[in-house]
């Protein structure tokens, strides 16, 4: 049975977790979906892991459309979420046009990075039948504003603001919230504060779902390994076995553990 947004909502209501993993081509999409991953994310992370850039900013819409189309051909029932690349949703009109292109290519949901300034855009997309994931916390497209890849929401002022933004974006129509590099206690508060399912990466074990970049969970990280990454291939012996182990660990809430979590 295909995974839909209603599946994720039902999991949240039942207190059950769901797994998310990146894929960028048909082969990995088939392996990932057949291994039981609920959501495939075609992330603009491809700019770093596939193209060799030092950020996600150079990724274009044409490249995202190509990879979404490739993943859709290999998918076997997972929900497909596609990143909208840098400045592809700078205006409501641009967001509508570019989201439509991703949906026509096979996406079931689009993901946008930002805060309360996205409310009008999310509302417009939602009204027109486009499911939206709102990405908060460490938003890689804002790396130059942040001055690097840093944990967000560590002080109470910024924590309260992130909770407020999450609630506002869900009220505007966001179907899912994604929290990246957020202290676990704050992620837990946001997960409780919103009705929408919440996905975490470096956000502790109390979110409704977990996401990793497939290259990271297969031990293919180049450069500095982020705290929230675990190499599942080292314990499994095969790619499919590693992905199945990841799915099981997310389901059992044994991943992420304390060593993969930011406390404050």
PDB file of C-alpha atoms in Angstrom:
ATOM      1  CA  UNK A   1       0.000   0.000   0.000  1.00  0.00           C
ATOM      2  CA  UNK A   2       1.350   3.416  -0.984  1.00  0.00           C
ATOM      3  CA  UNK A   3       2.320   5.846   1.766  1.00  0.00           C
ATOM      4  CA  UNK A   4       0.373   9.124   1.744  1.00  0.00           C
ATOM      5  CA  UNK A   5       0.212  12.215   3.924  1.00  0.00           C
ATOM      6  CA  UNK A   6      -2.704  10.553   5.730  1.00  0.00           C
ATOM      7  CA  UNK A   7      -0.398   7.652   6.609  1.00  0.00           C
ATOM      8  CA  UNK A   8       1.993  10.043   8.331  1.00  0.00           C
ATOM      9  CA  UNK A   9      -0.842  11.783  10.184  1.00  0.00           C
ATOM     10  CA  UNK A  10      -2.169   8.436  11.356  1.00  0.00           C
ATOM     11  CA  UNK A  11       1.291   7.405  12.580  1.00  0.00           C
ATOM     12  CA  UNK A  12       1.542  10.594  14.643  1.00  0.00           C
ATOM     13  CA  UNK A  13      -1.887  10.079  16.197  1.00  0.00           C
ATOM     14  CA  UNK A  14      -0.957   6.513  17.142  1.00  0.00           C
ATOM     15  CA  UNK A  15       2.446   7.496  18.493  1.00  0.00           C
ATOM     16  CA  UNK A  16       4.197   5.479  15.772  1.00  0.00           C
ATOM     17  CA  UNK A  17       7.303   6.744  14.011  1.00  0.00           C
ATOM     18  CA  UNK A  18       8.104   6.819  10.312  1.00  0.00           C
ATOM     19  CA  UNK A  19      11.362   6.783   8.364  1.00  0.00           C
ATOM     20  CA  UNK A  20      12.651   9.196   5.726  1.00  0.00           C
ATOM     21  CA  UNK A  21      15.752   8.732   3.577  1.00  0.00           C
ATOM     22  CA  UNK A  22      17.200  10.607   0.618  1.00  0.00           C
ATOM     23  CA  UNK A  23      17.469   9.077  -2.834  1.00  0.00           C
ATOM     24  CA  UNK A  24      18.491  10.688  -6.081  1.00  0.00           C
ATOM     25  CA  UNK A  25      18.080   7.956  -8.711  1.00  0.00           C
ATOM     26  CA  UNK A  26      15.807   5.069  -9.723  1.00  0.00           C
ATOM     27  CA  UNK A  27      18.044   2.287  -8.376  1.00  0.00           C
ATOM     28  CA  UNK A  28      18.333   3.684  -4.877  1.00  0.00           C
ATOM     29  CA  UNK A  29      14.657   4.664  -4.893  1.00  0.00           C
ATOM     30  CA  UNK A  30      13.659   1.063  -5.538  1.00  0.00           C
ATOM     31  CA  UNK A  31      16.010  -0.327  -2.885  1.00  0.00           C
ATOM     32  CA  UNK A  32      14.961   2.277  -0.318  1.00  0.00           C
ATOM     33  CA  UNK A  33      11.231   1.861  -0.900  1.00  0.00           C
ATOM     34  CA  UNK A  34      11.400  -1.942  -0.939  1.00  0.00           C
ATOM     35  CA  UNK A  35      13.349  -1.830   2.345  1.00  0.00           C
ATOM     36  CA  UNK A  36      10.375  -0.171   4.001  1.00  0.00           C
ATOM     37  CA  UNK A  37      11.314   3.531   4.076  1.00  0.00           C
ATOM     38  CA  UNK A  38       8.109   5.548   4.292  1.00  0.00           C
ATOM     39  CA  UNK A  39       9.258   8.799   2.667  1.00  0.00           C
ATOM     40  CA  UNK A  40      11.896   9.351   0.000  1.00  0.00           C
ATOM     41  CA  UNK A  41      13.399  12.835   0.045  1.00  0.00           C
ATOM     42  CA  UNK A  42      15.020  14.113  -3.114  1.00  0.00           C
ATOM     43  CA  UNK A  43      17.105  16.676  -1.275  1.00  0.00           C
ATOM     44  CA  UNK A  44      19.039  19.567  -2.695  1.00  0.00           C
ATOM     45  CA  UNK A  45      21.760  17.871  -0.642  1.00  0.00           C
ATOM     46  CA  UNK A  46      22.547  16.315  -4.017  1.00  0.00           C
ATOM     47  CA  UNK A  47      24.533  19.468  -4.656  1.00  0.00           C
ATOM     48  CA  UNK A  48      27.008  18.323  -2.033  1.00  0.00           C
ATOM     49  CA  UNK A  49      26.891  14.505  -2.153  1.00  0.00           C
ATOM     50  CA  UNK A  50      26.554  14.110  -5.935  1.00  0.00           C
ATOM     51  CA  UNK A  51      27.923  17.317  -7.442  1.00  0.00           C
ATOM     52  CA  UNK A  52      30.727  18.092  -4.999  1.00  0.00           C
ATOM     53  CA  UNK A  53      29.686  21.625  -4.042  1.00  0.00           C
ATOM     54  CA  UNK A  54      30.272  22.962  -0.541  1.00  0.00           C
ATOM     55  CA  UNK A  55      26.614  23.940  -0.116  1.00  0.00           C
ATOM     56  CA  UNK A  56      23.174  23.271  -1.609  1.00  0.00           C
ATOM     57  CA  UNK A  57      22.905  26.701  -3.217  1.00  0.00           C
ATOM     58  CA  UNK A  58      24.109  25.838  -6.768  1.00  0.00           C
ATOM     59  CA  UNK A  59      21.351  23.238  -7.316  1.00  0.00           C
ATOM     60  CA  UNK A  60      18.876  24.292 -10.035  1.00  0.00           C
ATOM     61  CA  UNK A  61      15.227  23.516 -10.691  1.00  0.00           C
ATOM     62  CA  UNK A  62      16.107  21.613 -13.846  1.00  0.00           C
ATOM     63  CA  UNK A  63      18.416  19.362 -11.825  1.00  0.00           C
ATOM     64  CA  UNK A  64      15.761  18.774  -9.172  1.00  0.00           C
ATOM     65  CA  UNK A  65      13.180  17.907 -11.815  1.00  0.00           C
ATOM     66  CA  UNK A  66      15.593  15.412 -13.391  1.00  0.00           C
ATOM     67  CA  UNK A  67      16.277  13.647 -10.100  1.00  0.00           C
ATOM     68  CA  UNK A  68      12.615  13.641  -9.015  1.00  0.00           C
ATOM     69  CA  UNK A  69      11.669  12.040 -12.323  1.00  0.00           C
ATOM     70  CA  UNK A  70      14.392   9.398 -11.886  1.00  0.00           C
ATOM     71  CA  UNK A  71      13.317   8.574  -8.318  1.00  0.00           C
ATOM     72  CA  UNK A  72       9.657   8.346  -9.313  1.00  0.00           C
ATOM     73  CA  UNK A  73      10.501   5.645 -11.857  1.00  0.00           C
ATOM     74  CA  UNK A  74      12.157   3.462  -9.211  1.00  0.00           C
ATOM     75  CA  UNK A  75       9.805   4.124  -6.315  1.00  0.00           C
ATOM     76  CA  UNK A  76       7.682   1.256  -5.016  1.00  0.00           C
ATOM     77  CA  UNK A  77       5.140   2.966  -2.802  1.00  0.00           C
ATOM     78  CA  UNK A  78       7.011   5.484  -0.664  1.00  0.00           C
ATOM     79  CA  UNK A  79       5.817   9.083  -0.449  1.00  0.00           C
ATOM     80  CA  UNK A  80       8.115  11.282  -2.535  1.00  0.00           C
ATOM     81  CA  UNK A  81       9.145  14.639  -1.073  1.00  0.00           C
ATOM     82  CA  UNK A  82      11.175  17.064  -3.199  1.00  0.00           C
ATOM     83  CA  UNK A  83      13.226  20.042  -2.077  1.00  0.00           C
ATOM     84  CA  UNK A  84      12.556  23.345  -3.756  1.00  0.00           C
ATOM     85  CA  UNK A  85      16.056  24.702  -4.450  1.00  0.00           C
ATOM     86  CA  UNK A  86      17.511  28.054  -3.465  1.00  0.00           C
ATOM     87  CA  UNK A  87      15.373  31.052  -4.567  1.00  0.00           C
ATOM     88  CA  UNK A  88      12.885  28.847  -6.444  1.00  0.00           C
ATOM     89  CA  UNK A  89      10.157  30.052  -4.042  1.00  0.00           C
ATOM     90  CA  UNK A  90      11.278  33.640  -3.491  1.00  0.00           C
ATOM     91  CA  UNK A  91       7.818  34.842  -4.556  1.00  0.00           C
ATOM     92  CA  UNK A  92       4.438  33.160  -4.378  1.00  0.00           C
ATOM     93  CA  UNK A  93       4.233  33.098  -8.167  1.00  0.00           C
ATOM     94  CA  UNK A  94       7.632  31.445  -8.533  1.00  0.00           C
ATOM     95  CA  UNK A  95       6.761  28.901  -5.850  1.00  0.00           C
ATOM     96  CA  UNK A  96       3.528  27.917  -7.591  1.00  0.00           C
ATOM     97  CA  UNK A  97       5.213  27.499 -10.969  1.00  0.00           C
ATOM     98  CA  UNK A  98       8.204  25.555  -9.650  1.00  0.00           C
ATOM     99  CA  UNK A  99       6.191  23.363  -7.286  1.00  0.00           C
ATOM    100  CA  UNK A 100       3.913  22.425 -10.175  1.00  0.00           C
ATOM    101  CA  UNK A 101       6.939  21.329 -12.175  1.00  0.00           C
ATOM    102  CA  UNK A 102       8.177  19.110  -9.331  1.00  0.00           C
ATOM    103  CA  UNK A 103       4.721  17.590  -8.817  1.00  0.00           C
ATOM    104  CA  UNK A 104       4.365  16.851 -12.527  1.00  0.00           C
ATOM    105  CA  UNK A 105       7.742  15.097 -12.370  1.00  0.00           C
ATOM    106  CA  UNK A 106       6.531  12.695  -9.678  1.00  0.00           C
ATOM    107  CA  UNK A 107       6.762  14.446  -6.303  1.00  0.00           C
ATOM    108  CA  UNK A 108       3.932  14.020  -3.805  1.00  0.00           C
ATOM    109  CA  UNK A 109       5.090  16.902  -1.577  1.00  0.00           C
ATOM    110  CA  UNK A 110       7.525  19.803  -1.738  1.00  0.00           C
ATOM    111  CA  UNK A 111       9.818  21.079   1.007  1.00  0.00           C
ATOM    112  CA  UNK A 112      10.647  24.748   1.651  1.00  0.00           C
ATOM    113  CA  UNK A 113      13.197  26.246   4.052  1.00  0.00           C
ATOM    114  CA  UNK A 114      12.348  29.321   6.059  1.00  0.00           C
ATOM    115  CA  UNK A 115      10.237  30.817   8.850  1.00  0.00           C
ATOM    116  CA  UNK A 116       7.058  32.874   9.093  1.00  0.00           C
ATOM    117  CA  UNK A 117       7.753  34.741   5.840  1.00  0.00           C
ATOM    118  CA  UNK A 118       6.653  31.549   4.032  1.00  0.00           C
ATOM    119  CA  UNK A 119       3.058  31.698   5.324  1.00  0.00           C
ATOM    120  CA  UNK A 120       1.529  33.216   2.183  1.00  0.00           C
ATOM    121  CA  UNK A 121       3.472  30.855  -0.058  1.00  0.00           C
ATOM    122  CA  UNK A 122       2.472  27.774   1.932  1.00  0.00           C
ATOM    123  CA  UNK A 123      -1.152  28.908   1.981  1.00  0.00           C
ATOM    124  CA  UNK A 124      -1.145  29.420  -1.792  1.00  0.00           C
ATOM    125  CA  UNK A 125       0.444  26.025  -2.442  1.00  0.00           C
ATOM    126  CA  UNK A 126      -1.904  24.246  -0.047  1.00  0.00           C
ATOM    127  CA  UNK A 127      -4.979  25.874  -1.584  1.00  0.00           C
ATOM    128  CA  UNK A 128      -3.882  24.570  -4.973  1.00  0.00           C
ATOM    129  CA  UNK A 129      -3.382  20.970  -3.879  1.00  0.00           C
ATOM    130  CA  UNK A 130       0.360  20.919  -3.211  1.00  0.00           C
ATOM    131  CA  UNK A 131       1.328  19.259   0.114  1.00  0.00           C
ATOM    132  CA  UNK A 132       4.108  21.172   1.863  1.00  0.00           C
ATOM    133  CA  UNK A 133       6.853  20.324   4.340  1.00  0.00           C
ATOM    134  CA  UNK A 134       8.229  23.392   6.161  1.00  0.00           C
ATOM    135  CA  UNK A 135      11.907  23.073   7.119  1.00  0.00           C
ATOM    136  CA  UNK A 136      12.952  24.915  10.302  1.00  0.00           C
ATOM    137  CA  UNK A 137      16.075  25.059  12.460  1.00  0.00           C
ATOM    138  CA  UNK A 138      19.322  24.724  10.531  1.00  0.00           C
ATOM    139  CA  UNK A 139      18.176  25.517   7.014  1.00  0.00           C
ATOM    140  CA  UNK A 140      21.154  24.837   4.697  1.00  0.00           C
ATOM    141  CA  UNK A 141      20.036  27.360   2.072  1.00  0.00           C
ATOM    142  CA  UNK A 142      20.609  30.052   4.733  1.00  0.00           C
ATOM    143  CA  UNK A 143      24.158  28.921   5.556  1.00  0.00           C
ATOM    144  CA  UNK A 144      25.625  32.279   4.560  1.00  0.00           C
ATOM    145  CA  UNK A 145      23.224  34.135   6.856  1.00  0.00           C
ATOM    146  CA  UNK A 146      23.947  31.736   9.727  1.00  0.00           C
ATOM    147  CA  UNK A 147      27.706  31.978   9.206  1.00  0.00           C
ATOM    148  CA  UNK A 148      28.056  28.209   8.984  1.00  0.00           C
ATOM    149  CA  UNK A 149      26.231  25.020   9.907  1.00  0.00           C
ATOM    150  CA  UNK A 150      25.197  25.631  13.519  1.00  0.00           C
ATOM    151  CA  UNK A 151      22.630  24.210  15.938  1.00  0.00           C
ATOM    152  CA  UNK A 152      19.584  26.496  16.102  1.00  0.00           C
ATOM    153  CA  UNK A 153      17.217  27.349  18.970  1.00  0.00           C
ATOM    154  CA  UNK A 154      19.658  26.915  21.838  1.00  0.00           C
ATOM    155  CA  UNK A 155      18.482  29.941  23.822  1.00  0.00           C
ATOM    156  CA  UNK A 156      14.925  30.375  25.101  1.00  0.00           C
ATOM    157  CA  UNK A 157      14.156  33.416  22.945  1.00  0.00           C
ATOM    158  CA  UNK A 158      14.958  31.605  19.700  1.00  0.00           C
ATOM    159  CA  UNK A 159      13.338  28.400  20.956  1.00  0.00           C
ATOM    160  CA  UNK A 160      10.045  30.178  21.611  1.00  0.00           C
ATOM    161  CA  UNK A 161      10.260  31.853  18.216  1.00  0.00           C
ATOM    162  CA  UNK A 162      10.757  28.498  16.481  1.00  0.00           C
ATOM    163  CA  UNK A 163       7.716  27.056  18.253  1.00  0.00           C
ATOM    164  CA  UNK A 164       5.704  30.094  17.177  1.00  0.00           C
ATOM    165  CA  UNK A 165       6.864  29.771  13.580  1.00  0.00           C
ATOM    166  CA  UNK A 166       6.054  26.053  13.474  1.00  0.00           C
ATOM    167  CA  UNK A 167       2.514  26.719  14.697  1.00  0.00           C
ATOM    168  CA  UNK A 168       2.046  29.578  12.219  1.00  0.00           C
ATOM    169  CA  UNK A 169       3.252  27.521   9.256  1.00  0.00           C
ATOM    170  CA  UNK A 170       0.975  24.613  10.140  1.00  0.00           C
ATOM    171  CA  UNK A 171      -1.914  27.054  10.463  1.00  0.00           C
ATOM    172  CA  UNK A 172      -1.001  28.380   6.995  1.00  0.00           C
ATOM    173  CA  UNK A 173      -1.299  24.872   5.559  1.00  0.00           C
ATOM    174  CA  UNK A 174       2.024  23.070   6.094  1.00  0.00           C
ATOM    175  CA  UNK A 175       1.364  19.331   6.232  1.00  0.00           C
ATOM    176  CA  UNK A 176       4.735  18.373   7.762  1.00  0.00           C
ATOM    177  CA  UNK A 177       7.445  20.160   9.743  1.00  0.00           C
ATOM    178  CA  UNK A 178      11.120  19.197   9.444  1.00  0.00           C
ATOM    179  CA  UNK A 179      13.533  20.209  12.214  1.00  0.00           C
ATOM    180  CA  UNK A 180      17.272  20.110  11.564  1.00  0.00           C
ATOM    181  CA  UNK A 181      19.985  20.493  14.220  1.00  0.00           C
ATOM    182  CA  UNK A 182      17.644  21.524  17.003  1.00  0.00           C
ATOM    183  CA  UNK A 183      18.117  20.623  20.690  1.00  0.00           C
ATOM    184  CA  UNK A 184      16.086  17.522  21.545  1.00  0.00           C
ATOM    185  CA  UNK A 185      13.962  19.193  24.257  1.00  0.00           C
ATOM    186  CA  UNK A 186      12.901  21.939  21.814  1.00  0.00           C
ATOM    187  CA  UNK A 187      12.102  19.410  19.070  1.00  0.00           C
ATOM    188  CA  UNK A 188       9.926  17.506  21.545  1.00  0.00           C
ATOM    189  CA  UNK A 189       8.065  20.715  22.441  1.00  0.00           C
ATOM    190  CA  UNK A 190       7.401  21.520  18.783  1.00  0.00           C
ATOM    191  CA  UNK A 191       6.264  17.957  18.074  1.00  0.00           C
ATOM    192  CA  UNK A 192       3.720  18.273  20.871  1.00  0.00           C
ATOM    193  CA  UNK A 193       2.663  21.793  19.874  1.00  0.00           C
ATOM    194  CA  UNK A 194       1.605  21.038  16.276  1.00  0.00           C
ATOM    195  CA  UNK A 195      -0.861  18.561  14.830  1.00  0.00           C
ATOM    196  CA  UNK A 196       1.263  18.023  11.734  1.00  0.00           C
ATOM    197  CA  UNK A 197       3.841  15.205  11.717  1.00  0.00           C
ATOM    198  CA  UNK A 198       7.346  16.390  12.631  1.00  0.00           C
ATOM    199  CA  UNK A 199      10.512  14.933  11.067  1.00  0.00           C
ATOM    200  CA  UNK A 200      13.862  15.346  12.783  1.00  0.00           C
ATOM    201  CA  UNK A 201      17.506  15.238  11.763  1.00  0.00           C
ATOM    202  CA  UNK A 202      19.800  15.990  14.646  1.00  0.00           C
ATOM    203  CA  UNK A 203      16.659  16.771  16.671  1.00  0.00           C
ATOM    204  CA  UNK A 204      16.430  13.864  19.101  1.00  0.00           C
ATOM    205  CA  UNK A 205      14.217  10.792  19.276  1.00  0.00           C
ATOM    206  CA  UNK A 206      10.913  12.432  20.218  1.00  0.00           C
ATOM    207  CA  UNK A 207       9.909  13.657  16.758  1.00  0.00           C
ATOM    208  CA  UNK A 208       7.384  11.670  14.716  1.00  0.00           C
ATOM    209  CA  UNK A 209       9.876  10.722  12.007  1.00  0.00           C
ATOM    210  CA  UNK A 210      13.615  10.691  11.269  1.00  0.00           C
ATOM    211  CA  UNK A 211      15.544  11.555   8.115  1.00  0.00           C
ATOM    212  CA  UNK A 212      19.124  10.961   7.026  1.00  0.00           C
ATOM    213  CA  UNK A 213      21.073  11.403   3.819  1.00  0.00           C
ATOM    214  CA  UNK A 214      21.505   7.918   2.358  1.00  0.00           C
ATOM    215  CA  UNK A 215      25.233   8.430   1.762  1.00  0.00           C
ATOM    216  CA  UNK A 216      25.706   9.258   5.449  1.00  0.00           C
ATOM    217  CA  UNK A 217      23.844   6.233   6.790  1.00  0.00           C
ATOM    218  CA  UNK A 218      25.879   4.012   4.453  1.00  0.00           C
ATOM    219  CA  UNK A 219      29.159   5.341   5.861  1.00  0.00           C
ATOM    220  CA  UNK A 220      29.991   7.405   2.771  1.00  0.00           C
ATOM    221  CA  UNK A 221      30.309  10.757   4.543  1.00  0.00           C
ATOM    222  CA  UNK A 222      33.192  12.832   3.227  1.00  0.00           C
ATOM    223  CA  UNK A 223      34.772  15.454   5.436  1.00  0.00           C
ATOM    224  CA  UNK A 224      33.580  15.964   8.990  1.00  0.00           C
ATOM    225  CA  UNK A 225      30.919  13.511  10.107  1.00  0.00           C
ATOM    226  CA  UNK A 226      27.907  15.285  11.643  1.00  0.00           C
ATOM    227  CA  UNK A 227      26.984  14.304  15.186  1.00  0.00           C
ATOM    228  CA  UNK A 228      23.564  13.019  14.116  1.00  0.00           C
ATOM    229  CA  UNK A 229      24.905  10.508  11.575  1.00  0.00           C
ATOM    230  CA  UNK A 230      25.158   6.753  12.161  1.00  0.00           C
ATOM    231  CA  UNK A 231      26.807   4.264   9.775  1.00  0.00           C
ATOM    232  CA  UNK A 232      24.245   1.453   9.482  1.00  0.00           C
ATOM    233  CA  UNK A 233      26.179  -0.381   6.754  1.00  0.00           C
ATOM    234  CA  UNK A 234      29.029  -1.203   9.149  1.00  0.00           C
ATOM    235  CA  UNK A 235      26.689  -3.434  11.174  1.00  0.00           C
ATOM    236  CA  UNK A 236      24.604  -4.854   8.339  1.00  0.00           C
ATOM    237  CA  UNK A 237      26.857  -6.029   5.513  1.00  0.00           C
ATOM    238  CA  UNK A 238      24.618  -4.965   2.629  1.00  0.00           C
ATOM    239  CA  UNK A 239      22.977  -1.780   1.421  1.00  0.00           C
ATOM    240  CA  UNK A 240      19.457  -3.154   1.709  1.00  0.00           C
ATOM    241  CA  UNK A 241      20.253  -4.644   5.121  1.00  0.00           C
ATOM    242  CA  UNK A 242      21.578  -1.286   6.304  1.00  0.00           C
ATOM    243  CA  UNK A 243      18.436   0.506   5.170  1.00  0.00           C
ATOM    244  CA  UNK A 244      16.216  -2.113   6.800  1.00  0.00           C
ATOM    245  CA  UNK A 245      18.223  -1.681  10.017  1.00  0.00           C
ATOM    246  CA  UNK A 246      17.694   2.073   9.830  1.00  0.00           C
ATOM    247  CA  UNK A 247      13.938   1.624   9.352  1.00  0.00           C
ATOM    248  CA  UNK A 248      13.801  -0.732  12.348  1.00  0.00           C
ATOM    249  CA  UNK A 249      15.886   1.587  14.547  1.00  0.00           C
ATOM    250  CA  UNK A 250      13.636   4.545  13.742  1.00  0.00           C
ATOM    251  CA  UNK A 251      10.528   2.472  14.400  1.00  0.00           C
ATOM    252  CA  UNK A 252      11.891   1.266  17.758  1.00  0.00           C
ATOM    253  CA  UNK A 253      13.229   4.749  18.650  1.00  0.00           C
ATOM    254  CA  UNK A 254      16.690   3.276  19.225  1.00  0.00           C
ATOM    255  CA  UNK A 255      17.932   5.801  16.664  1.00  0.00           C
ATOM    256  CA  UNK A 256      18.828   8.518  17.262  1.00  0.00           C
ATOM    257  CA  UNK A 257      20.494   7.695  20.574  1.00  0.00           C
ATOM    258  CA  UNK A 258      22.070  10.145  23.005  1.00  0.00           C
ATOM    259  CA  UNK A 259      25.309  10.261  21.032  1.00  0.00           C
ATOM    260  CA  UNK A 260      23.440  11.539  17.953  1.00  0.00           C
ATOM    261  CA  UNK A 261      21.498  14.217  19.837  1.00  0.00           C
ATOM    262  CA  UNK A 262      21.994  17.888  20.704  1.00  0.00           C
ATOM    263  CA  UNK A 263      20.797  18.646  24.237  1.00  0.00           C
ATOM    264  CA  UNK A 264      21.170  22.404  24.173  1.00  0.00           C
TER     265      UNK A 264
END
